[in-house]
Coordinates of C-alpha atoms in Angstrom, one line a residue:
X1 CA 91.6 100.4 102.8
X2 CA 90.8 97.3 104.9
X3 CA 93.8 95.5 103.5
X4 CA 96.1 98.4 104.4
X5 CA 94.8 98.5 108.0
X6 CA 95.2 94.7 108.2
X7 CA 98.8 95.0 107.0
X8 CA 99.7 97.6 109.6
X9 CA 98.0 95.6 112.4
X10 CA 100.1 92.6 111.3
X11 CA 103.3 94.6 111.2
X12 CA 102.5 96.0 114.7
X13 CA 101.9 92.5 116.1
X14 CA 105.2 91.2 114.6
X15 CA 107.1 94.1 116.1
X16 CA 105.6 93.4 119.6
X17 CA 106.5 89.7 119.3
X18 CA 110.1 90.6 118.2
X19 CA 110.6 93.2 120.9
X20 CA 109.2 90.9 123.7
X21 CA 111.3 87.9 122.8
X22 CA 113.2 86.9 125.9
X23 CA 116.1 84.6 126.4
X24 CA 115.2 81.0 127.1
X25 CA 117.6 79.3 129.6
X26 CA 115.1 76.6 130.6
X27 CA 117.4 73.7 129.5
X28 CA 120.1 74.9 131.8
X29 CA 118.1 75.4 135.1
X30 CA 119.4 72.0 136.3
X31 CA 122.7 73.6 137.0
X32 CA 124.3 73.7 140.5
X33 CA 125.1 77.4 140.5
X34 CA 124.3 80.5 138.4
X35 CA 126.5 83.6 138.2
X36 CA 125.0 86.8 136.6
X37 CA 127.3 89.6 135.5
X38 CA 125.7 93.0 135.4
X39 CA 126.8 96.6 134.8
X40 CA 124.4 98.0 137.4
X41 CA 123.6 97.2 141.0
X42 CA 120.1 95.8 140.2
X43 CA 119.3 93.9 143.3
X44 CA 119.5 93.9 147.1
X45 CA 121.0 90.4 146.7
X46 CA 124.5 89.8 148.0
X47 CA 127.0 90.6 145.3
X48 CA 130.6 91.3 144.5
X49 CA 131.7 94.5 142.9
X50 CA 134.8 94.6 140.8
X51 CA 135.5 97.9 139.0
X52 CA 132.2 98.9 137.4
X53 CA 130.9 95.3 137.2
X54 CA 128.6 93.5 139.7
X55 CA 128.6 89.7 140.2
X56 CA 125.6 87.9 141.6
X57 CA 125.8 84.2 142.6
X58 CA 122.7 82.0 143.0
X59 CA 122.2 78.4 144.0
X60 CA 118.5 78.1 143.4
X61 CA 115.5 79.7 141.8
X62 CA 117.5 80.5 138.6
X63 CA 114.5 81.4 136.4
X64 CA 113.4 84.1 138.8
X65 CA 116.8 85.6 139.2
X66 CA 117.4 85.8 135.5
X67 CA 114.0 87.5 134.9
X68 CA 114.7 90.0 137.7
X69 CA 118.1 91.0 136.4
X70 CA 117.5 91.8 132.7
X71 CA 118.3 95.6 132.7
X72 CA 122.1 95.7 132.4
X73 CA 123.0 92.1 132.4
X74 CA 126.1 91.4 130.2
X75 CA 126.6 87.7 130.9
X76 CA 125.5 84.5 132.5
X77 CA 127.6 81.5 133.8
X78 CA 125.9 78.2 134.6
X79 CA 128.0 75.8 136.6
X80 CA 127.4 72.0 136.5
X81 CA 129.3 69.4 138.6
X82 CA 128.6 66.8 136.0
X83 CA 126.9 66.5 132.7
X84 CA 126.3 64.1 129.8
X85 CA 127.9 66.0 127.0
X86 CA 126.1 64.1 124.1
X87 CA 122.7 64.7 125.6
X88 CA 123.5 68.3 126.7
X89 CA 124.9 69.3 123.3
X90 CA 121.5 68.6 121.7
X91 CA 120.2 71.8 123.2
X92 CA 122.3 73.9 120.9
X93 CA 122.0 74.8 117.2
X94 CA 125.6 73.9 116.7
X95 CA 128.7 73.3 118.8
X96 CA 132.3 72.8 118.0
X97 CA 135.5 72.2 119.9
X98 CA 137.8 75.2 120.2
X99 CA 141.6 75.3 120.5
X100 CA 142.7 74.0 123.9
X101 CA 145.3 76.3 125.6
X102 CA 145.3 74.4 129.0
X103 CA 145.9 70.7 128.6
X104 CA 143.3 69.6 131.1
X105 CA 140.5 71.9 129.8
X106 CA 138.1 71.1 126.9
X107 CA 136.7 74.3 125.4
X108 CA 133.6 74.4 123.1
X109 CA 131.9 77.3 121.3
X110 CA 128.5 77.3 119.6
X111 CA 125.2 79.0 119.0
X112 CA 122.0 78.6 121.0
X113 CA 118.9 80.2 119.4
X114 CA 117.3 80.7 122.9
X115 CA 119.8 83.5 123.6
X116 CA 119.6 86.8 121.6
X117 CA 123.2 88.1 122.0
X118 CA 126.2 86.8 120.0
X119 CA 129.9 87.4 119.2
X120 CA 132.0 86.4 116.2
X121 CA 134.8 84.0 117.1
X122 CA 137.1 82.9 114.3
X123 CA 134.6 84.2 111.8
X124 CA 131.7 82.1 113.3
X125 CA 128.6 83.5 115.0
X126 CA 128.7 82.2 118.6
X127 CA 126.8 83.1 121.7
X128 CA 128.0 80.6 124.3
X129 CA 131.2 79.1 125.5
X130 CA 131.3 75.7 127.3
X131 CA 134.4 74.6 129.3
X132 CA 135.1 71.3 131.0
X133 CA 137.7 72.0 133.7
X134 CA 137.9 68.4 134.9
X135 CA 136.1 69.3 138.1
X136 CA 133.1 71.0 136.6
X137 CA 131.4 72.3 133.4
X138 CA 131.0 76.0 132.9
X139 CA 128.5 77.3 130.4
X140 CA 128.8 81.1 129.6
X141 CA 126.5 83.3 127.7
X142 CA 127.7 85.1 125.5
X143 CA 131.1 83.9 126.8
X144 CA 132.6 82.9 130.2
X145 CA 133.3 86.4 131.6
X146 CA 134.8 85.3 134.9
X147 CA 137.6 83.0 133.9
X148 CA 137.8 79.3 134.5

């Protein structure tokens, strides 16, 4: 009987840990700007509404804004004016260069275990898109939802 109770307690603890797992964007808080895309008007912060989608732009206190906007968030864009690609790419589980449609843009896809959502792109499980526009780097989770 004690083993069975212990088993159920262990299962309950594992469920709590799995359900409370949050996205970890700490390696990207050195960005210049953050854009959060949401399906609901979650904040009194200034925002742009386009159709049924709300866009919130922030230039500081990124961690706080991400934690406060969890309810109906569908995407995050981190903007960097410059970045060391080799050092930056070590944050990801894997990264690969995608097909380039615009000559001046470098497009990358990959998987980051610190973010729970994902999509399948060309049969590969990915949850971020990284684009170098020449002027800036844009990192989008699960993809860049605003264009570049």
